[in-house]
Amino acid sequence: MTHYPAQPQPQISLPQAPARKKPWYLRWWSFTIAAVLVLSCFGSILGGGDEDAPAGGADDTATTTASADEPAEAAEEPAEEAETDYFADAYPVFDAVTESGSGASVITLPAIQGILTASHSGSSNFILTVLDENNAMTELPVNTIGSYKGTTAFGLQGLGGDAASLQIEADGDWEITIAPVADVPELAVPQEGDGDGVYRYTGDAATWQLSHDGDANFIVSYVSDDILGWSLLANEIGTYEGTVPVTAGPGLVVVNADGEWTLAEA
């Protein structure tokens, strides 16, 4: 048997499968594009925030400032409570009334308590008598002879019925003004006067030195919220010199005198 040498077999080249491409989202340029897009978005967001920030910040600041200022204004300008006048609260308030005439007369009083400022130009008795609604006498604020000019009070002692009218005994011309207690002036310490006067006192408890240079009655009364309500500081005829205690105000000082008098701190 004849052997033939083996012939080399021709190699058949099989077609190679094409290399598998990476998906587009895994390729380098996709990451680059994504990064650019992300940075662009952040840039837009940050840029928009910066543009809006001043306006928004200004509004917020204005609102915050306004809110902060409101309590400050309230603290700087608290609602002021209306000041009350003790004498206007404790005694009747009414419009002052002036009456005038000559000789004897009777006039109606506008309130149960008040101040009488009177003048008389006669030479005989000048007497003012307070009457209640039954025409009964309750007090005698003025009882003098001849000319008169002074201020006194009625209805403060709480004696008898409520004041309703005023009986006038006179031999000459007279003029009388009836005013509320709240109209009286403040007592100045020291205080000087001549004749009758009424003053409001709002000071502390004190000791006063009183003096009078006259011929008739010198009576000083003090009306307050003290437990006694009404106290007689002085009650003399003629000249007087003395020291008296007084409780804290508010109160009314009523002076009946026919001459010059003084009131000072002792």
Tab-separated table of C-alpha atoms in Angstrom, residues 100-104 170-174:
chain	number	residue	atom	x	y	z
A	100	SER	CA	-77.742	138.364	90.932
A	101	GLY	CA	-80.296	140.562	92.637
A	102	SER	CA	-80.989	143.010	95.426
A	103	GLY	CA	-82.499	142.360	98.836
A	104	ALA	CA	-84.002	139.069	100.055
A	170	ALA	CA	-79.460	141.185	102.071
A	171	ASP	CA	-80.134	144.920	102.123
A	172	GLY	CA	-78.104	145.704	99.002
A	173	ASP	CA	-77.059	144.303	95.646
A	174	TRP	CA	-75.600	140.847	95.580
